Coordinates of C-alpha atoms and ligand atoms in Angstrom, one line a residue:
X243 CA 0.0 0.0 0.0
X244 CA 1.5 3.7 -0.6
X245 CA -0.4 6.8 0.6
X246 CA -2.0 6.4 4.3
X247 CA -4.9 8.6 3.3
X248 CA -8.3 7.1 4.0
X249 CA -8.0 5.6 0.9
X250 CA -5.0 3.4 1.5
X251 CA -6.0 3.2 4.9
X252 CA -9.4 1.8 4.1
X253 CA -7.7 -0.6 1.5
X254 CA -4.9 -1.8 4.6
X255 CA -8.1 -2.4 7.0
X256 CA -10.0 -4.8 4.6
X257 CA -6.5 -6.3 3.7
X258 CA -5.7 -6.8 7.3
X259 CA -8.6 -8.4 8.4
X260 CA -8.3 -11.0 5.8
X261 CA -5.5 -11.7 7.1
X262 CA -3.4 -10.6 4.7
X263 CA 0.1 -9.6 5.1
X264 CA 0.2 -5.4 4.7
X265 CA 3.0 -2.7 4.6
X266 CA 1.8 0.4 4.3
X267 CA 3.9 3.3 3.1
X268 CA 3.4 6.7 3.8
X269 CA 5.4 9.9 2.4
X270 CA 4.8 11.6 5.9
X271 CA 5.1 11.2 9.5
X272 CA 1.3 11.4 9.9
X273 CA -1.2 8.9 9.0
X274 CA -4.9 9.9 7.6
X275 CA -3.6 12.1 4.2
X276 CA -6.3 15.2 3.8
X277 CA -8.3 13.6 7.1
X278 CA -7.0 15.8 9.7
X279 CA -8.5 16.8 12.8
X280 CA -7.3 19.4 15.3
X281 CA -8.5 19.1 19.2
X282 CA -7.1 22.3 21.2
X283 CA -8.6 24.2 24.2
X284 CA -12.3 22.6 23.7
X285 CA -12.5 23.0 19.8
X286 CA -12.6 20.5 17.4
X287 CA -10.5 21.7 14.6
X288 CA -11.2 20.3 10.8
X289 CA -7.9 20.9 8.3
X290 CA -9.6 18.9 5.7
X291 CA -12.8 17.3 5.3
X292 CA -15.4 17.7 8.2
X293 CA -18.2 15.4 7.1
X294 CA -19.5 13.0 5.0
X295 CA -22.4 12.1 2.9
X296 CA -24.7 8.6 3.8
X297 CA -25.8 8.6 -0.2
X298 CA -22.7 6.6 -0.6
X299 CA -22.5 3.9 2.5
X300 CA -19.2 3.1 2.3
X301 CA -18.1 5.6 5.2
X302 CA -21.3 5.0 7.4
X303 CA -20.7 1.1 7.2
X304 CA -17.0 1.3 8.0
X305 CA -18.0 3.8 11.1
X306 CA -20.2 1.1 12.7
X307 CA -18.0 -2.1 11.6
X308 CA -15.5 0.0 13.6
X309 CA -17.6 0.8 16.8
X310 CA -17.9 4.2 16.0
X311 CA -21.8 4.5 15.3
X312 CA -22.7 6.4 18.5
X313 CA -20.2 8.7 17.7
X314 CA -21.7 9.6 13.9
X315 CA -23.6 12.8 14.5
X316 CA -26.1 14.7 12.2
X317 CA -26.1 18.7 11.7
X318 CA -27.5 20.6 14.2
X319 CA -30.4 23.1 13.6
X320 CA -31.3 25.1 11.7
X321 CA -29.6 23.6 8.7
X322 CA -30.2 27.3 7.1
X323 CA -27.1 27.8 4.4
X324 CA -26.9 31.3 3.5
X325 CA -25.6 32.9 -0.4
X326 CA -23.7 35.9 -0.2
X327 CA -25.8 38.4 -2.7
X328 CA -26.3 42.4 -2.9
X329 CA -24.0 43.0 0.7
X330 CA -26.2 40.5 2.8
X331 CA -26.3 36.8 3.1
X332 CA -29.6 35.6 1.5
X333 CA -30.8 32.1 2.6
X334 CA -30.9 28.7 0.2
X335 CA -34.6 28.7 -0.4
X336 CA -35.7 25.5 1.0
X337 CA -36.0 22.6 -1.0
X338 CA -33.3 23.2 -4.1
X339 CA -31.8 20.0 -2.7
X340 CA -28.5 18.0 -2.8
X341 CA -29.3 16.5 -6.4
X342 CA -32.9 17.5 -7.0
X343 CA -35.3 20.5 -5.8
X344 CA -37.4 18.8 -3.8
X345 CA -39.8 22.5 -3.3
X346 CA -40.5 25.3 -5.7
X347 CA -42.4 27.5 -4.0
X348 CA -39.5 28.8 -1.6
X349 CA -37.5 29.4 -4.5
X350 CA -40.2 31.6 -6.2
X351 CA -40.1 33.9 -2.9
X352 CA -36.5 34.4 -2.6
X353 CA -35.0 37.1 -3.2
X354 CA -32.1 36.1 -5.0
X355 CA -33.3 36.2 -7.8
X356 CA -35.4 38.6 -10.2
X357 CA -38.9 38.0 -11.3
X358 CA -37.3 37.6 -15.0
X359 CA -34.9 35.4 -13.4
X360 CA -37.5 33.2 -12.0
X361 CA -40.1 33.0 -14.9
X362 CA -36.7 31.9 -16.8
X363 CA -36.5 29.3 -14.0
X364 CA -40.0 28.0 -14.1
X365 CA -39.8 27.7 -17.5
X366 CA -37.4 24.2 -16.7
X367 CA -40.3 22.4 -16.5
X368 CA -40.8 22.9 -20.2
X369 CA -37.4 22.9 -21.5
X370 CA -37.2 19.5 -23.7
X371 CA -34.7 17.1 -22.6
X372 CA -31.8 16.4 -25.2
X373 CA -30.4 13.5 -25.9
X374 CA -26.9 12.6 -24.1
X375 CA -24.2 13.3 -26.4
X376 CA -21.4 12.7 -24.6
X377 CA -20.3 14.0 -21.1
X378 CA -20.4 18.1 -20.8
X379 CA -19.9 20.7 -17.9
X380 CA -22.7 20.8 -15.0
X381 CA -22.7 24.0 -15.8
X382 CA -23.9 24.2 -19.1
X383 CA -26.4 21.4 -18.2
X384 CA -28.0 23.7 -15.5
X385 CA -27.7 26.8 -17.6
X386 CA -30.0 25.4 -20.2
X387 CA -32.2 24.5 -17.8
X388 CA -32.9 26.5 -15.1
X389 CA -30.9 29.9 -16.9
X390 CA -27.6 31.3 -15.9
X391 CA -29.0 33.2 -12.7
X392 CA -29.8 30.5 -10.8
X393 CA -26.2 28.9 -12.0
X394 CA -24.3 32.0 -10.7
X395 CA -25.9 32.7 -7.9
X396 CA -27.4 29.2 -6.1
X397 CA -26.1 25.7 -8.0
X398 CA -22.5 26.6 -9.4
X399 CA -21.6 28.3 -5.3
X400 CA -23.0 25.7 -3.9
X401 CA -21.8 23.0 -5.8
X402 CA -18.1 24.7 -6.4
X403 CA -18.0 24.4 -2.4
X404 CA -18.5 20.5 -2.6
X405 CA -16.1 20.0 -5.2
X406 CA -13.7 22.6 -5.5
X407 CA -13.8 23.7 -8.9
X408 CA -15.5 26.6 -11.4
X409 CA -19.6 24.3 -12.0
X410 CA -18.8 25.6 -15.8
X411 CA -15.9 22.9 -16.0
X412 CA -17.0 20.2 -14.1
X413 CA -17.9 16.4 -15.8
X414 CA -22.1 16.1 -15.3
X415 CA -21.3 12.1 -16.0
X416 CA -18.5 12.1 -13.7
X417 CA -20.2 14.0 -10.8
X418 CA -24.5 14.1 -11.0
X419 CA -24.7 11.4 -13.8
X420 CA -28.5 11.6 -11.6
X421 CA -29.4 14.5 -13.0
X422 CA -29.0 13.3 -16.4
X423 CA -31.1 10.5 -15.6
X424 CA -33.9 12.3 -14.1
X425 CA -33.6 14.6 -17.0
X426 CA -34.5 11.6 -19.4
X427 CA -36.4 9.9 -17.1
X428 CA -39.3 12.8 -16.0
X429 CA -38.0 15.1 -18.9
X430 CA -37.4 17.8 -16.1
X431 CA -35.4 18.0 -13.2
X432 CA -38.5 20.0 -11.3
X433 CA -40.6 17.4 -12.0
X434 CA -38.1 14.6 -11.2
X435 CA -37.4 16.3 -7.5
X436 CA -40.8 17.1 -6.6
X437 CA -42.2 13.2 -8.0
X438 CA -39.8 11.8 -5.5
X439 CA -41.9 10.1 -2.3
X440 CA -42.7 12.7 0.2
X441 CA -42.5 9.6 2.8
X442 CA -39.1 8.4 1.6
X443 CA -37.6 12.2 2.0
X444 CA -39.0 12.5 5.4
X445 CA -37.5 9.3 6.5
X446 CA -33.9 9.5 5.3
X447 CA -31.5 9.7 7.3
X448 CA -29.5 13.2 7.2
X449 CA -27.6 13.8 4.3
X450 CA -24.8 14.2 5.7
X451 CA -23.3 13.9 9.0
X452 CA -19.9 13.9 11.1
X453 CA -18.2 12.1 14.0
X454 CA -18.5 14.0 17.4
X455 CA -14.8 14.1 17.9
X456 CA -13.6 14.7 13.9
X457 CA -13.4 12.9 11.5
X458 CA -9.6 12.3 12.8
X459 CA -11.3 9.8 14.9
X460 CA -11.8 7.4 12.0
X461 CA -8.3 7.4 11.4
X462 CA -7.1 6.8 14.6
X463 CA -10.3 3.6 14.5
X464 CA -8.7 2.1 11.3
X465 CA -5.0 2.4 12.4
X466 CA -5.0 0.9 16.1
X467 CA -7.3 -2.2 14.0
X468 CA -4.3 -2.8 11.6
X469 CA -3.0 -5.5 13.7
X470 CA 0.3 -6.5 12.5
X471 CA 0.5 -4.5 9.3
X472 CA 3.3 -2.9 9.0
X473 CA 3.5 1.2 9.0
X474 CA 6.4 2.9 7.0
X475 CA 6.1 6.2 7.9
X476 CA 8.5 8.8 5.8
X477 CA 8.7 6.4 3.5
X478 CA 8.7 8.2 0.0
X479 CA 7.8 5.8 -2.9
X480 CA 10.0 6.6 -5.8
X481 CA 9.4 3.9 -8.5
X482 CA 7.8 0.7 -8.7
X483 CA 9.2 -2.1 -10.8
X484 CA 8.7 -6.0 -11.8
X485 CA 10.2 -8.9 -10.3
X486 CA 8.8 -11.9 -12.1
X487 CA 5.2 -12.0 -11.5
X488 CA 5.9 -9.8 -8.2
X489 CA 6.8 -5.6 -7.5
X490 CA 9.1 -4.2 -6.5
X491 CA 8.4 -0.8 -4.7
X492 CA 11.5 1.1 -4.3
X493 CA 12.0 4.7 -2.1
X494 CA 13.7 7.8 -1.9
X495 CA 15.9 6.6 0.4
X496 CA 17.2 3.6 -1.4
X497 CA 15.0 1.0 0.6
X498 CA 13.0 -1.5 -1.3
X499 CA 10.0 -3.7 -0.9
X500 CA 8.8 -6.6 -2.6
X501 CA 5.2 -7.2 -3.0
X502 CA 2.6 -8.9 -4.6
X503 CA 0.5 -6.3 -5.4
X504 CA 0.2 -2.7 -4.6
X505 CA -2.5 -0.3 -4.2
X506 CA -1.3 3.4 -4.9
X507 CA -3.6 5.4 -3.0
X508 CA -1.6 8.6 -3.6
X509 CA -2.4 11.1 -5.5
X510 CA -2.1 10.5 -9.1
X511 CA 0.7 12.9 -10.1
X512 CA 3.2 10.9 -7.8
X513 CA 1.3 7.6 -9.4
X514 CA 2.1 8.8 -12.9
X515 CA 5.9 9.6 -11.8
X516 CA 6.3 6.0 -10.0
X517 CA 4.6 4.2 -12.5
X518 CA 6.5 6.0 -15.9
X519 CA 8.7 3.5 -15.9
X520 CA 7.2 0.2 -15.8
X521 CA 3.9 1.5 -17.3
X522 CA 4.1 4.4 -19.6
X523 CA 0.9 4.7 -21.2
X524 CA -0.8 4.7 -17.4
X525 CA 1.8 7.3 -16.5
X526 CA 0.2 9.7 -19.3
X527 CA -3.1 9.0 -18.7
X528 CA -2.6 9.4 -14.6
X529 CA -0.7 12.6 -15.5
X530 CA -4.3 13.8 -17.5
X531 CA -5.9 14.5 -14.4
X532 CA -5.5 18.1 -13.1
X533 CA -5.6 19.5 -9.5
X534 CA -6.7 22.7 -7.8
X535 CA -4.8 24.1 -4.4
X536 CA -7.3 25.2 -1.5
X537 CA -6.6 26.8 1.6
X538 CA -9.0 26.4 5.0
X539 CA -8.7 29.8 7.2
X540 CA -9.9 28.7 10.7
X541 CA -10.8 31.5 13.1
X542 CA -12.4 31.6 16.8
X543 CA -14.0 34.4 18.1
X544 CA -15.8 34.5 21.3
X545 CA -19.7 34.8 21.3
X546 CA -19.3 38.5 23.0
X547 CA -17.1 39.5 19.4
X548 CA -20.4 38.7 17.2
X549 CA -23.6 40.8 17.3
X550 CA -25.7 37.4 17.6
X551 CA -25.2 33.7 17.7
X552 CA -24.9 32.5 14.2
X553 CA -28.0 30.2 13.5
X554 CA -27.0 28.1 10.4
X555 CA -24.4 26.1 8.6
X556 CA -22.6 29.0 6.8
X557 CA -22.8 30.6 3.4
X558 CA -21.6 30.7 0.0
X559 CA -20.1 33.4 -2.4
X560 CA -20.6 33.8 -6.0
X561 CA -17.8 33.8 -8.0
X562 CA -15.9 37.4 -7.4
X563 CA -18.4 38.6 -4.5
X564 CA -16.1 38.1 -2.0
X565 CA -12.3 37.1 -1.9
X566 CA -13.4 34.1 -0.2
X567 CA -15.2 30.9 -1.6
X568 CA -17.2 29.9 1.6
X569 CA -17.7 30.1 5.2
X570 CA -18.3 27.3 7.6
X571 CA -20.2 27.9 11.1
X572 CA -19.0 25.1 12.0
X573 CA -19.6 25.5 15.7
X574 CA -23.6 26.0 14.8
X575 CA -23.2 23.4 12.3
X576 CA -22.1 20.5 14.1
X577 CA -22.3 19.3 18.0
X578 CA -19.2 19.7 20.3
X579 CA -17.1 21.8 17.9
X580 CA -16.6 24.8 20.9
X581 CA -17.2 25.3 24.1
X582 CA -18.7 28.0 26.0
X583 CA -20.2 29.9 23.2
X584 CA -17.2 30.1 20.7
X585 CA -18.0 30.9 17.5
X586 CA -16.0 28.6 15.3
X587 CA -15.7 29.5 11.7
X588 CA -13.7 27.6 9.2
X589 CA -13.2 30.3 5.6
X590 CA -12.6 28.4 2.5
X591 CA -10.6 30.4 -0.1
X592 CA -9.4 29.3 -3.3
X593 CA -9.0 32.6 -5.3
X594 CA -5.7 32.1 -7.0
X595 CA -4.1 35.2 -6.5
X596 CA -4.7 34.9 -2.6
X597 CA -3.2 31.1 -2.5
X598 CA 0.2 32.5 -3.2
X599 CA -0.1 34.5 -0.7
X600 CA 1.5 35.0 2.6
X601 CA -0.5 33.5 5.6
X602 CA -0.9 37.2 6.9
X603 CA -2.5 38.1 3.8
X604 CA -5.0 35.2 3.8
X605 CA -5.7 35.7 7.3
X606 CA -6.7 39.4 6.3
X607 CA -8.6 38.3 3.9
X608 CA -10.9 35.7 6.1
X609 CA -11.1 38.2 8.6
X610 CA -12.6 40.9 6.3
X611 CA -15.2 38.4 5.0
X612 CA -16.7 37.5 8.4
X613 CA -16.2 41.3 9.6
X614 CA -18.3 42.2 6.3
X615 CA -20.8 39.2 6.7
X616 CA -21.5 38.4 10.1
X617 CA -19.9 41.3 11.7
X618 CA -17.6 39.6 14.1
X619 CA -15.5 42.0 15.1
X620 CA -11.6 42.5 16.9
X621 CA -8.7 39.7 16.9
X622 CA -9.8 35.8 16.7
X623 CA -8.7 33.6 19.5
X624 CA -7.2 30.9 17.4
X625 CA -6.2 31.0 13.6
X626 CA -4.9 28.5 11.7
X627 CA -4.1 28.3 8.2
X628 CA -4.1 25.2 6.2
X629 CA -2.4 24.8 2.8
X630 CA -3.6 22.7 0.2
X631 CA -1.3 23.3 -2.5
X632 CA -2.5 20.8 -5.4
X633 CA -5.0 19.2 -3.3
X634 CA -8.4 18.7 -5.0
X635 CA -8.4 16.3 -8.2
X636 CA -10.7 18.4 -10.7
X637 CA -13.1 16.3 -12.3
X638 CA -13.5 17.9 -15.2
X639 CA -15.7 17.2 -18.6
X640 CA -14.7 13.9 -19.9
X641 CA -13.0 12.6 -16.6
X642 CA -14.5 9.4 -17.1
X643 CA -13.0 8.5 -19.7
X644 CA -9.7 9.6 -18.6
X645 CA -10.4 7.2 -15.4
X646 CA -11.3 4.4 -18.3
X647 CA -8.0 5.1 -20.0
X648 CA -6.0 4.6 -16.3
X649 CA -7.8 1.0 -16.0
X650 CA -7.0 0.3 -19.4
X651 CA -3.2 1.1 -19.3
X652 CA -3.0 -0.6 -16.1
X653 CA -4.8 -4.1 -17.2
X654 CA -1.3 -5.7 -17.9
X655 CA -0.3 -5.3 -14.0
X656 CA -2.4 -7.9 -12.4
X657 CA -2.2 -6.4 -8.4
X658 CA -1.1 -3.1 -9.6
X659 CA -3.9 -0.7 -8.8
X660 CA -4.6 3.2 -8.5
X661 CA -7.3 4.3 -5.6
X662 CA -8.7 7.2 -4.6
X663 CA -9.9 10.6 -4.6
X664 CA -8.5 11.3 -8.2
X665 CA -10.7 8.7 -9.9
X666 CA -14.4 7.4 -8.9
X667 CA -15.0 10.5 -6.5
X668 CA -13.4 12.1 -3.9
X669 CA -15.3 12.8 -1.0
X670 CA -14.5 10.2 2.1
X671 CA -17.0 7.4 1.0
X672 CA -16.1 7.0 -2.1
X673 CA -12.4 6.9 -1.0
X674 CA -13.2 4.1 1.4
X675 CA -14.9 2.5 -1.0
X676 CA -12.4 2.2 -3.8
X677 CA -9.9 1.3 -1.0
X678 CA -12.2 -1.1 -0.4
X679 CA -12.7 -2.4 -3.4
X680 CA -8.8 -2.4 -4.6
X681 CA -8.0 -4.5 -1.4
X682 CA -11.0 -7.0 -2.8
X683 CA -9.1 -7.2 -6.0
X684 CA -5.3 -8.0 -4.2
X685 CA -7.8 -10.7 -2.1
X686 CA -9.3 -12.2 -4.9
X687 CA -5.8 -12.0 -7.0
X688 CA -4.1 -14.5 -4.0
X689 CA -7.2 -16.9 -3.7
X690 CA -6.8 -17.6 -7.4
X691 CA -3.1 -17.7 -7.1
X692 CA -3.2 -19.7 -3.8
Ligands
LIG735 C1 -9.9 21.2 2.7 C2 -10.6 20.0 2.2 C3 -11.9 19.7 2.7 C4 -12.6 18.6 2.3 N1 -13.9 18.4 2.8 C5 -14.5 17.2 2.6 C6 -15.7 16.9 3.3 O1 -16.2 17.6 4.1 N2 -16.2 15.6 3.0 C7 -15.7 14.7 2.1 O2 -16.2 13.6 1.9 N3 -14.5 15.0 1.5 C8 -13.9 16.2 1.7 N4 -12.7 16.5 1.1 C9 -12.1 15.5 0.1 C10 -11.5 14.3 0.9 O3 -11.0 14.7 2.2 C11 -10.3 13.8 0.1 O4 -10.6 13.6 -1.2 C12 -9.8 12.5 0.7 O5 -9.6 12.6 2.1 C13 -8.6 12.0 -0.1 O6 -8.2 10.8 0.4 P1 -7.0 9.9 -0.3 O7 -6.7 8.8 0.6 O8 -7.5 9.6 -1.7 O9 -5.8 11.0 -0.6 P2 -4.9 11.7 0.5 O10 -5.6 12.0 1.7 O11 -4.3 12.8 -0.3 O12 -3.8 10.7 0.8 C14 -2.7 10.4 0.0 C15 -1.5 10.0 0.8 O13 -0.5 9.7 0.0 C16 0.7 10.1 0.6 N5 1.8 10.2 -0.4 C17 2.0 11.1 -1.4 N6 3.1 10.8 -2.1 C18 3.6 9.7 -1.6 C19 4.7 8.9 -1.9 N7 5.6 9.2 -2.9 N8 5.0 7.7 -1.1 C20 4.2 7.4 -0.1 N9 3.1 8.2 0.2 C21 2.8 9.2 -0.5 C22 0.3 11.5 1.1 O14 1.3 12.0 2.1 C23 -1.0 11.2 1.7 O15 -1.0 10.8 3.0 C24 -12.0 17.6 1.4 C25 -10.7 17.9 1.0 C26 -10.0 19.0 1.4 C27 -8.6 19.2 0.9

C-alpha cells in the first residue's frame, strides 16, 4: 500500500482483516492524508474534510464495523445555508436540494433572484430534454435548464464548495450522472425532485453527517485495527518495478520492498511519476488529471465578538463577490465543535491570486469576509491556516474517460492498482470505498493464485 490517506488506509483495513500480510507506506510522518483533525482548548479543529455524505454507504458502514456509530452525529439546527448576494447573506430557499429540488415554491419567494430570473426558471419544466451526447460541464447542463441566474448565484456556489472547482468545468457524467437521468427519465429535473416520495424524504437519514470528535477519529479507528501491518512512515515511494510476477516498490531513500500487489492510494501525479517506468501509457493518462490548491482559514472568536449567535451552517459566495469561496459555522453546524459559546468559523478560499499569498495576507482576507458578513468583530482567538497546494483532483468534462483510459493502461499489472480521490469520486465514502474495493481485488488475485 502507498499513501496512508483514507484511501489506502481503508484498502490496509479490509486487507488486514483477511488476514493478509500489509506494509503500508506513507510519504509523511502522519497517518490519515487530507483527514486531519485538530482538538485544542475545547475546539474540534477540521484541516480537511469535516463530514460526509450517507448517499454513498461506504463511510457509514466502516463507522459502525468499527464501533464508532454512536459517535456519527447529524447537523444541528437550523440547517439554514446562506448565499452571499447584494451586501447581505440571503438564505438557500428551501428545497433546491442535494441533487434534486425537492420544493419550488421557496424558491419563487427568494430574493435572489429577479422576477425575470424566476419566470426563466419555471420555465425548466418545459425545456425539452436532449439527448446525451457525450459528457459536458454541469454548468452548461444547468444553464440550459434553469438559466444562468440560478447557476451564478445558487447551484454553481453551492456545488463549487463541494467540489472545489469553477460548475462551468465540471464532468455532469462524472459527478451528478442523476441528473441526467432524471432529465431523461421525468423530462425535467423540477418534475423529477418534486415526484420523488414525500415519505421516503422524510425518513432519510440526514444527508450528511460527522463524527463528534472529527473525523480524525476514523483514522485513529482504522489504524490501532491494523494489527500486525506494518506502518512505514517517511517512507517516500520513488518507483515501482517488476520482479517476475511480483513488484518491487523502491523509495527515496534507497530502501525497497517486494510485494505482490500494490494499491497506490496517492495522489495521481506521484502515481504517474512512479509508475512512468514500468507502465508508460498509465503514466500519461494518470498525468491527465489536473488539480486545484485550496486553503482552510480557521478563526475563533468569542460569542461576545459577534452581534448574535450564528443560526446556520454558513454561506456561500458567487464567484468574485467576495475574496473568499465559503464560510463554515462550523460550531452552529455540528455538536461539540466549541465550548462555551465560541463561535468557530472555518473560511474556505481558493482565489488564486490569494493562495500564493503570505499566511498574513490570507488571514486578512478571512477576517474581512466574516467582519463584512456576520460582523464579528476584533482579533480571533485561534487561527490556523491550512495549505492545500494541489489538493483537489478536478473532475473535469470527460474525466470518465480519462479514469477508463487509467484502468485500461493498467490491465497488464495484475495487483497493480490506483485508488482514490482522483478517480471514482473524492469525498471520504467513495475513497473508502475504492480502498475497499482495490484490497478485494489484491484478495481475490491470492485466492486464485493460492
Ligand atoms: C480542505 C478539504 C476539505 C474537504 N472536505 C471534505 C468533506 O467535508 N467531506 C468529504 O467527503 N470530502 C472532503 N474532502 C475530500 C476528501 O477529504 C479527500 O478527497 C480524501 O480525504 C482524499 O483521500 P485519499 O486517501 O484519496 O488521498 P490523500 O488524503 O491525499 O492521501 C494520499 C496520501 O499519499 C501520501 N503520499 C503522497 N506521495 C507519496 C509517496 N511518494 N509515497 C508514499 N506516500 C505518498 C500522502 O502523504 C497522503 O498521506 C475535502 C478535501 C479538502 C482538501
Amino acid at each position: 500500500m502507498a499513501g496512508a490517506g483514507i484511501t489506502g488506509l481503508a484498502a490496509a483495513h479490509a486487507l488486514a482483516k483477511a488476514g493478509a500480510d500489509v506494509a503500508i507506506a506513507e510519504r509523511s510522518r502522519t497517518l490519515g492524508g487530507k483527514v486531519a483533525t485538530e482538538r485544542i482548548d475545547g475546539l474540534v479543529i477540521e484541516h480537511g474534510p469535516d463530514s460526509f455524505l450517507t448517499l454513498r454507504p461506504a463511510a457509514l458502514a466502516l463507522c459502525a464495523e468499527l464501533g464508532l456509530a454512536e459517535e456519527v452525529v447529524p447537523p444541528l439546527a437550523p440547517d439554514t445555508v446562506f448565499v452571499w448576494h447584494a451586501e447581505r447573506l440571503v438564505p438557500v430557499p428551501p428545497g433546491t436540494g442535494l441533487v434534486l429540488p425537492t420544493r419550488f415554491l421557496p424558491f419563487l419567494s427568494s430574493p435572489l433572484f429577479s422576477p425575470l430570473e424566476k419566470l426563466r426558471a419555471a420555465m425548466e419544466v418545459a425545456v425539452p430534454a436532449r439527448p446525451a451526447a457525450g459528457d459536458l460541464a454541469i454548468g452548461a447542463f444547468l444553464r440550459r435548464r434553469f438559466g444562468d441566474a440560478v447557476v451564478e448565484r445558487l447551484a454553481g456556489p453551492l456545488i463549487s464548495a463541494i467540489y472545489g472547482a469553477a460548475v462551468d468545468e465540471l464532468s455532469l457524467d462524472a459527478l451528478m450522472p442523476r441528473l441526467r437521468d432524471a432529465e431523461s427519465r421525468h423530462g425535467s429535473l423540477v418534475r423529477a425532485g418534486l415526484a420523488a416520495p414525500r415519505a421516503a424524504r422524510a425518513t432519510a437519514p440526514a444527508p450528511l453527517v460527522t463524527l463528534r470528535r472529527g473525523m480524525g477519529s476514523l483514522v485513529e479507528r482504522i489504524v490501532s485495527r491494523l494489527g500486525r501491518a506494518e506502518l512505514m512512515l517517511a517512507a517516500d515511494l520513488a518507483r515501482i518495478d517488476r520482479a517476475g510476477t511480483r513488484y518491487v516498490a523502491r523509495f527515496a531513500d534507497g530502501a525497497r520492498v517486494e510485494v505482490d500487489g500494490i494499491v497506490l492510494a496517492t495522489p495521481a501525479p506521484v502515481a504517474a511519476r512512479v509508475l512512468a517506468g514500468i507502465a508508460p501509457a498509465a503514466a500519461e493518462a494518470l498525468a491527465t488529471i489536473t488539480y486545484r490548491g485550496t486553503v482552510a482559514v480557521t478563526l475563533a472568536y468569542e460569542a461576545s465578538q459577534l452581534p448574535r449567535p450564528l443560526e446556520g451552517h454558513g454561506f456561500v459566495v458567487p464567484d468574485g463577490a467576495l475574496p473568499i469561496a465559503a464560510c463554515t459555522w462550523s460550531s452552529a453546524k455540528w455538536p461539540d465543535r466549541a465550548a462555551g459559546g465560541t463561535a468557530l468559523l472555518r473560511v474556505t478560499i481558493r482565489s488564486d491570486a490569494l493562495l500564493a499569498a503570505g499566511d498574513d495576507d490570507l488571514v486578512e482576507a478571512a477576517r474581512g469576509a466574516v467582519a463584512r458578513t456576520i460582523g464579528a468583530r476584533g482579533a480571533p482567538t485561534v487561527v490556523r491556516v491550512t495549505r492545500w497546494p494541489g489538493a483537489m483532483p478536478r473532475y473535469t468534462v470527460g474525466h470518465l474517460e480519462r479514469v477508463a483510459r487509467i484502468d485500461a493502461a493498467l490491465l497488464p499489472f495484475p495487483g497493480l492498482m490506483v485508488a482514490g480521490a482522483a478517480y471514482r469520486g473524492s469525498g471520504v465514502p467513495d475513497c473508502i470505498a475504492q480502498g475497499q474495493v482495490a484490497a478485494e481485488r489484491i484478495l481475490q488475485m491470492e485466492r486464485v493464485g493460492a
